[in-house]
mmCIF file of C-alpha atoms in Angstrom:
data_model
loop_
_atom_site.group_PDB
_atom_site.id
_atom_site.type_symbol
_atom_site.label_atom_id
_atom_site.label_comp_id
_atom_site.label_asym_id
_atom_site.label_seq_id
_atom_site.Cartn_x
_atom_site.Cartn_y
_atom_site.Cartn_z
ATOM 1 C CA UNK A 2 25.292 16.152 -14.006
ATOM 2 C CA UNK A 3 25.090 13.929 -10.711
ATOM 3 C CA UNK A 4 27.003 10.952 -11.551
ATOM 4 C CA UNK A 5 28.174 7.960 -8.702
ATOM 5 C CA UNK A 6 30.662 8.947 -7.763
ATOM 6 C CA UNK A 7 29.567 13.159 -7.487
ATOM 7 C CA UNK A 8 27.149 11.463 -5.158
ATOM 8 C CA UNK A 9 29.427 9.710 -2.872
ATOM 9 C CA UNK A 10 31.655 12.217 -2.808
ATOM 10 C CA UNK A 11 29.307 14.732 -1.779
ATOM 11 C CA UNK A 12 28.015 12.301 0.935
ATOM 12 C CA UNK A 13 31.188 12.285 2.506
ATOM 13 C CA UNK A 14 30.972 15.910 2.683
ATOM 14 C CA UNK A 15 28.316 16.245 4.716
ATOM 15 C CA UNK A 16 29.405 12.947 7.348
ATOM 16 C CA UNK A 17 32.734 14.882 7.023
ATOM 17 C CA UNK A 18 30.557 18.650 8.230
ATOM 18 C CA UNK A 19 28.899 16.486 11.021
ATOM 19 C CA UNK A 20 31.197 15.185 12.084
ATOM 20 C CA UNK A 21 33.320 17.891 12.342
ATOM 21 C CA UNK A 22 31.123 21.170 13.139
ATOM 22 C CA UNK A 23 27.756 19.852 14.576
ATOM 23 C CA UNK A 24 27.759 16.277 16.629
ATOM 24 C CA UNK A 25 31.002 17.627 18.700
ATOM 25 C CA UNK A 26 28.797 20.896 19.901
ATOM 26 C CA UNK A 27 25.316 18.019 20.194
ATOM 27 C CA UNK A 28 24.566 18.095 23.807
ATOM 28 C CA UNK A 29 27.671 20.780 24.275
ATOM 29 C CA UNK A 30 26.911 24.245 24.234
ATOM 30 C CA UNK A 31 27.801 26.793 25.323
ATOM 31 C CA UNK A 32 24.930 29.595 26.638
ATOM 32 C CA UNK A 33 27.377 32.142 23.796
ATOM 33 C CA UNK A 34 27.232 29.174 21.155
ATOM 34 C CA UNK A 35 22.880 30.251 20.375
ATOM 35 C CA UNK A 36 21.679 33.218 19.300
ATOM 36 C CA UNK A 37 18.318 34.320 17.371
ATOM 37 C CA UNK A 38 17.377 35.855 14.091
ATOM 38 C CA UNK A 39 13.797 36.579 13.047
ATOM 39 C CA UNK A 40 12.398 35.959 16.773
ATOM 40 C CA UNK A 41 13.057 33.906 20.020
ATOM 41 C CA UNK A 42 12.157 30.872 17.298
ATOM 42 C CA UNK A 43 14.226 31.210 14.837
ATOM 43 C CA UNK A 44 17.006 30.072 16.764
ATOM 44 C CA UNK A 45 20.894 29.633 14.978
ATOM 45 C CA UNK A 46 24.429 27.575 16.396
ATOM 46 C CA UNK A 47 28.021 28.353 16.173
ATOM 47 C CA UNK A 48 27.940 24.234 14.937
ATOM 48 C CA UNK A 49 24.645 25.309 11.616
ATOM 49 C CA UNK A 50 27.878 29.360 11.405
ATOM 50 C CA UNK A 51 30.893 26.700 10.926
ATOM 51 C CA UNK A 52 29.148 23.114 9.120
ATOM 52 C CA UNK A 53 27.829 25.615 6.524
ATOM 53 C CA UNK A 54 31.250 27.258 5.874
ATOM 54 C CA UNK A 55 32.775 24.136 5.741
ATOM 55 C CA UNK A 56 29.883 22.147 3.521
ATOM 56 C CA UNK A 57 29.733 25.786 1.247
ATOM 57 C CA UNK A 58 34.047 25.306 0.994
ATOM 58 C CA UNK A 59 33.889 21.594 0.111
ATOM 59 C CA UNK A 60 31.503 21.636 -2.522
ATOM 60 C CA UNK A 61 31.957 24.225 -4.486
ATOM 61 C CA UNK A 62 35.424 22.531 -4.940
ATOM 62 C CA UNK A 63 33.750 19.208 -6.350
ATOM 63 C CA UNK A 64 31.447 21.212 -8.595
ATOM 64 C CA UNK A 65 33.340 24.328 -9.945
ATOM 65 C CA UNK A 66 31.380 26.717 -11.366
ATOM 66 C CA UNK A 67 28.882 25.652 -8.077
ATOM 67 C CA UNK A 68 27.785 28.603 -5.879
ATOM 68 C CA UNK A 69 26.155 28.594 -2.838
ATOM 69 C CA UNK A 70 22.429 29.102 -0.583
ATOM 70 C CA UNK A 71 22.841 28.175 2.474
ATOM 71 C CA UNK A 72 20.981 29.267 5.254
ATOM 72 C CA UNK A 73 23.325 31.515 7.329
ATOM 73 C CA UNK A 74 24.251 33.141 4.333
ATOM 74 C CA UNK A 75 21.791 34.057 3.377
ATOM 75 C CA UNK A 76 20.695 35.407 6.266
ATOM 76 C CA UNK A 77 23.400 37.287 6.407
ATOM 77 C CA UNK A 78 23.195 38.269 2.493
ATOM 78 C CA UNK A 79 19.352 37.869 1.242
ATOM 79 C CA UNK A 80 20.596 39.180 -2.132
ATOM 80 C CA UNK A 81 22.320 35.656 -2.453
ATOM 81 C CA UNK A 82 19.151 33.964 -2.221
ATOM 82 C CA UNK A 83 18.014 35.101 -6.239
ATOM 83 C CA UNK A 84 21.015 32.391 -7.176
ATOM 84 C CA UNK A 85 18.224 30.300 -7.060
ATOM 85 C CA UNK A 86 16.754 32.054 -10.193
ATOM 86 C CA UNK A 87 20.267 31.770 -12.499
ATOM 87 C CA UNK A 88 21.721 29.336 -14.479
ATOM 88 C CA UNK A 89 24.427 27.901 -12.428
ATOM 89 C CA UNK A 90 24.731 24.862 -10.763
ATOM 90 C CA UNK A 91 23.248 25.797 -6.841
ATOM 91 C CA UNK A 92 23.954 23.660 -3.918
ATOM 92 C CA UNK A 93 21.074 24.495 -1.607
ATOM 93 C CA UNK A 94 22.589 23.708 2.354
ATOM 94 C CA UNK A 95 19.817 24.054 5.703
ATOM 95 C CA UNK A 96 23.703 23.152 8.173
ATOM 96 C CA UNK A 97 21.493 21.795 10.841
ATOM 97 C CA UNK A 98 17.346 20.756 9.629
ATOM 98 C CA UNK A 99 15.504 21.634 13.258
ATOM 99 C CA UNK A 100 18.198 23.681 15.216
ATOM 100 C CA UNK A 101 15.479 23.942 18.039
ATOM 101 C CA UNK A 102 15.768 20.019 18.150
ATOM 102 C CA UNK A 103 19.658 20.080 18.158
ATOM 103 C CA UNK A 104 19.772 22.906 21.081
ATOM 104 C CA UNK A 105 17.168 21.441 22.807
ATOM 105 C CA UNK A 106 19.883 18.207 23.133
ATOM 106 C CA UNK A 107 17.464 16.291 20.785
ATOM 107 C CA UNK A 108 17.672 13.641 17.813
ATOM 108 C CA UNK A 109 15.307 15.339 15.380
ATOM 109 C CA UNK A 110 17.706 17.466 13.385
ATOM 110 C CA UNK A 111 19.266 16.653 10.100
ATOM 111 C CA UNK A 112 21.840 17.926 8.133
ATOM 112 C CA UNK A 113 20.370 19.040 4.490
ATOM 113 C CA UNK A 114 21.831 18.976 1.005
ATOM 114 C CA UNK A 115 20.292 20.170 -2.932
ATOM 115 C CA UNK A 116 22.189 20.268 -5.898
ATOM 116 C CA UNK A 117 20.118 22.276 -8.632
ATOM 117 C CA UNK A 118 20.116 24.046 -11.235
ATOM 118 C CA UNK A 119 17.713 26.108 -13.301
ATOM 119 C CA UNK A 120 14.706 25.496 -10.961
ATOM 120 C CA UNK A 121 15.363 21.373 -11.188
ATOM 121 C CA UNK A 122 16.697 19.370 -7.814
ATOM 122 C CA UNK A 123 19.255 16.976 -9.694
ATOM 123 C CA UNK A 124 20.430 15.612 -6.146
ATOM 124 C CA UNK A 125 19.654 15.079 -2.340
ATOM 125 C CA UNK A 126 21.670 14.136 0.947
ATOM 126 C CA UNK A 127 20.025 14.007 3.724
ATOM 127 C CA UNK A 128 22.467 13.126 7.232
ATOM 128 C CA UNK A 129 20.679 12.832 11.188
ATOM 129 C CA UNK A 130 23.836 11.155 12.787
ATOM 130 C CA UNK A 131 21.309 11.138 15.595
ATOM 131 C CA UNK A 132 18.801 8.865 14.528
ATOM 132 C CA UNK A 133 21.962 7.028 12.062
ATOM 133 C CA UNK A 134 20.056 7.958 9.476
ATOM 134 C CA UNK A 135 21.457 8.367 5.619
ATOM 135 C CA UNK A 136 19.554 9.162 2.701
ATOM 136 C CA UNK A 137 20.721 10.066 -0.929
ATOM 137 C CA UNK A 138 18.392 10.899 -3.858
ATOM 138 C CA UNK A 139 19.343 11.468 -7.109
ATOM 139 C CA UNK A 140 16.226 12.801 -9.920
ATOM 140 C CA UNK A 141 15.227 9.832 -11.692
ATOM 141 C CA UNK A 142 17.386 7.277 -10.328
ATOM 142 C CA UNK A 143 15.300 7.025 -6.610
ATOM 143 C CA UNK A 144 16.218 7.309 -3.198
ATOM 144 C CA UNK A 145 18.246 5.073 -0.987
ATOM 145 C CA UNK A 146 18.293 4.997 2.649
ATOM 146 C CA UNK A 147 21.537 3.558 4.516
ATOM 147 C CA UNK A 148 21.972 1.966 0.897
ATOM 148 C CA UNK A 149 18.042 0.734 0.656
ATOM 149 C CA UNK A 150 16.292 1.774 -1.890
ATOM 150 C CA UNK A 151 12.496 3.457 -1.127
ATOM 151 C CA UNK A 152 9.134 3.389 -1.377
ATOM 152 C CA UNK A 153 6.019 5.634 0.016
ATOM 153 C CA UNK A 154 3.801 3.081 -0.987
ATOM 154 C CA UNK A 155 0.490 5.283 -0.193
ATOM 155 C CA UNK A 156 -2.041 5.073 3.242
ATOM 156 C CA UNK A 157 -3.682 1.962 3.571
ATOM 157 C CA UNK A 158 -7.610 2.788 3.118
ATOM 158 C CA UNK A 159 -10.081 4.386 5.864
ATOM 159 C CA UNK A 160 -6.600 4.932 8.231
ATOM 160 C CA UNK A 161 -6.506 8.017 9.429
ATOM 161 C CA UNK A 162 -5.000 10.374 7.128
ATOM 162 C CA UNK A 163 -1.555 11.552 9.604
ATOM 163 C CA UNK A 164 -0.253 15.150 8.863
ATOM 164 C CA UNK A 165 2.592 17.371 10.030
ATOM 165 C CA UNK A 166 1.427 21.273 9.621
ATOM 166 C CA UNK A 167 3.335 24.660 10.039
ATOM 167 C CA UNK A 168 3.192 25.412 13.593
ATOM 168 C CA UNK A 169 0.025 27.812 13.566
ATOM 169 C CA UNK A 170 2.146 30.054 16.184
ATOM 170 C CA UNK A 171 4.301 30.470 12.525
ATOM 171 C CA UNK A 172 1.083 30.968 9.603
ATOM 172 C CA UNK A 173 -0.819 33.721 9.381
ATOM 173 C CA UNK A 174 -4.598 33.575 8.675
ATOM 174 C CA UNK A 175 -4.657 33.026 5.622
ATOM 175 C CA UNK A 176 -2.355 30.567 6.165
ATOM 176 C CA UNK A 177 -4.757 29.260 9.363
ATOM 177 C CA UNK A 178 -8.056 29.110 7.292
ATOM 178 C CA UNK A 179 -5.892 26.827 4.982
ATOM 179 C CA UNK A 180 -4.560 24.269 7.476
ATOM 180 C CA UNK A 181 -8.330 24.401 9.450
ATOM 181 C CA UNK A 182 -8.811 22.497 6.384
ATOM 182 C CA UNK A 183 -6.728 19.825 7.435
ATOM 183 C CA UNK A 184 -8.949 19.562 11.718
ATOM 184 C CA UNK A 185 -11.694 17.157 10.155
ATOM 185 C CA UNK A 186 -13.063 13.123 9.977
ATOM 186 C CA UNK A 187 -10.451 11.308 8.230
ATOM 187 C CA UNK A 188 -7.168 13.436 9.276
ATOM 188 C CA UNK A 189 -4.994 13.901 12.040
ATOM 189 C CA UNK A 190 -2.747 16.627 11.968
ATOM 190 C CA UNK A 191 0.057 17.038 14.513
ATOM 191 C CA UNK A 192 2.865 20.099 14.772
ATOM 192 C CA UNK A 193 5.868 19.890 11.929
ATOM 193 C CA UNK A 194 8.887 18.742 13.719
ATOM 194 C CA UNK A 195 12.395 19.245 11.264
ATOM 195 C CA UNK A 196 11.336 19.356 7.558
ATOM 196 C CA UNK A 197 13.834 17.199 6.230
ATOM 197 C CA UNK A 198 13.259 14.352 8.490
ATOM 198 C CA UNK A 199 9.399 14.680 7.737
ATOM 199 C CA UNK A 200 10.187 13.996 4.184
ATOM 200 C CA UNK A 201 12.234 11.097 4.568
ATOM 201 C CA UNK A 202 8.804 9.795 6.964
ATOM 202 C CA UNK A 203 7.545 9.881 4.100
ATOM 203 C CA UNK A 204 9.651 8.653 1.552
ATOM 204 C CA UNK A 205 9.677 5.739 3.791
ATOM 205 C CA UNK A 206 6.456 5.204 4.079
ATOM 206 C CA UNK A 207 5.814 6.202 7.727
ATOM 207 C CA UNK A 208 4.197 9.557 7.403
ATOM 208 C CA UNK A 209 1.508 10.150 4.955
ATOM 209 C CA UNK A 210 2.165 14.133 3.774
ATOM 210 C CA UNK A 211 2.896 17.384 5.233
ATOM 211 C CA UNK A 212 1.357 20.859 4.768
ATOM 212 C CA UNK A 213 3.467 23.472 4.643
ATOM 213 C CA UNK A 214 3.087 27.944 5.039
ATOM 214 C CA UNK A 215 7.108 29.060 4.085
ATOM 215 C CA UNK A 216 9.217 28.452 0.865
ATOM 216 C CA UNK A 217 12.623 27.846 1.850
ATOM 217 C CA UNK A 218 14.514 26.404 -0.474
ATOM 218 C CA UNK A 219 16.809 24.822 2.401
ATOM 219 C CA UNK A 220 14.119 22.986 4.523
ATOM 220 C CA UNK A 221 12.120 21.812 1.132
ATOM 221 C CA UNK A 222 14.822 20.457 -1.701
ATOM 222 C CA UNK A 223 15.921 17.666 -0.408
ATOM 223 C CA UNK A 224 13.373 16.586 0.905
ATOM 224 C CA UNK A 225 10.596 16.804 -1.952
ATOM 225 C CA UNK A 226 13.207 14.983 -4.580
ATOM 226 C CA UNK A 227 13.448 11.793 -1.736
ATOM 227 C CA UNK A 228 9.595 12.009 -1.631
ATOM 228 C CA UNK A 229 9.459 12.381 -5.399
ATOM 229 C CA UNK A 230 11.604 9.946 -5.624
ATOM 230 C CA UNK A 231 10.196 6.904 -3.159
ATOM 231 C CA UNK A 232 6.695 7.529 -5.486
ATOM 232 C CA UNK A 233 4.754 11.048 -4.461
ATOM 233 C CA UNK A 234 3.620 13.785 -5.168
ATOM 234 C CA UNK A 235 3.611 17.020 -4.525
ATOM 235 C CA UNK A 236 1.591 20.680 -4.628
ATOM 236 C CA UNK A 237 0.973 24.749 -4.117
ATOM 237 C CA UNK A 238 -2.818 24.982 -3.169
ATOM 238 C CA UNK A 239 -2.647 26.281 -6.612
ATOM 239 C CA UNK A 240 -2.487 23.126 -7.935
ATOM 240 C CA UNK A 241 1.143 24.003 -9.265
ATOM 241 C CA UNK A 242 3.775 22.012 -8.556
ATOM 242 C CA UNK A 243 6.755 23.647 -5.485
ATOM 243 C CA UNK A 244 9.516 26.229 -6.829
ATOM 244 C CA UNK A 245 12.036 26.536 -4.654
ATOM 245 C CA UNK A 246 13.008 29.856 -5.756
ATOM 246 C CA UNK A 247 9.557 31.264 -4.502
ATOM 247 C CA UNK A 248 6.356 32.744 -5.428
ATOM 248 C CA UNK A 249 4.410 30.342 -4.311
ATOM 249 C CA UNK A 250 0.603 29.448 -4.015
ATOM 250 C CA UNK A 251 0.828 29.134 0.029
ATOM 251 C CA UNK A 252 0.073 26.406 1.807
ATOM 252 C CA UNK A 253 1.736 23.052 -0.435
ATOM 253 C CA UNK A 254 1.871 20.069 0.477
ATOM 254 C CA UNK A 255 3.882 17.551 -0.135
ATOM 255 C CA UNK A 256 2.723 13.139 0.103
ATOM 256 C CA UNK A 257 2.753 9.553 -0.297
ATOM 257 C CA UNK A 258 1.263 9.308 -3.811
ATOM 258 C CA UNK A 259 -0.366 12.126 -6.705
ATOM 259 C CA UNK A 260 -4.343 10.908 -4.824
ATOM 260 C CA UNK A 261 -2.647 11.813 -1.568
ATOM 261 C CA UNK A 262 -1.780 15.316 -3.261
ATOM 262 C CA UNK A 263 -4.227 15.971 -4.409
ATOM 263 C CA UNK A 264 -7.057 14.841 -1.576
ATOM 264 C CA UNK A 265 -4.846 17.465 0.797
ATOM 265 C CA UNK A 266 -4.628 20.432 -1.720
ATOM 266 C CA UNK A 267 -8.918 20.569 -1.893
ATOM 267 C CA UNK A 268 -8.657 20.547 1.350
ATOM 268 C CA UNK A 269 -6.700 23.368 2.393
ATOM 269 C CA UNK A 270 -8.256 25.466 -1.243
ATOM 270 C CA UNK A 271 -11.451 24.988 0.773
ATOM 271 C CA UNK A 272 -10.769 27.215 3.223
ATOM 272 C CA UNK A 273 -9.846 30.354 1.424
ATOM 273 C CA UNK A 274 -12.987 29.198 -1.207
#
């Protein structure tokens, strides 16, 4: 479904939306342009809202008959998430992944777009404007960072496994027990930043794995495809692939290679056996 022309057109739409709606507001947000959704940790800005609106309009035009599942739209209209279970092509949009970092004026945020159909992610676009990074991935076609192919490789033998994990404030007791399995010799866990940037770090071979406890497709679809196309692997704690539509056994992991993913699943699973 995704040819070179569509890949390029989507990339241009993402770059255009970010230039128009996101970057002019970075480090320029007024107090009334930042609000919360589910809690104090869950921020939304006018930049998120306007970028998603623009991307939704532009991407639907590029692929007639497609629908959108966007973070801000789903917050307002939760039923729209069920589009991931249908037959229509679905644009999955996170207008600003790492909104807390964006609000703080940090560079660690990105815009994530993925195209999926019938549960399969077909294409991905990751744009980190403050870092000057743009990655694209196509199912079966590899992943490129600023035009250069990425290969995740494997962790160095004997080196500590560097892992980004869900923050404990946002996990339930069962998930905390599972994540505690990473606090062991040979593993160096830390709290995650922007999920999209952590996935990109795996695809670049700069991070060994992630362990996450939430399912929102807009946070994971693009990054998981990038990791897979770079030679990595992902799995839920039950040993099944991550499902975009939800219903996953959590936590789940993505890693630089299949062996590391299996090791991660073992560490996470043992705590709840």
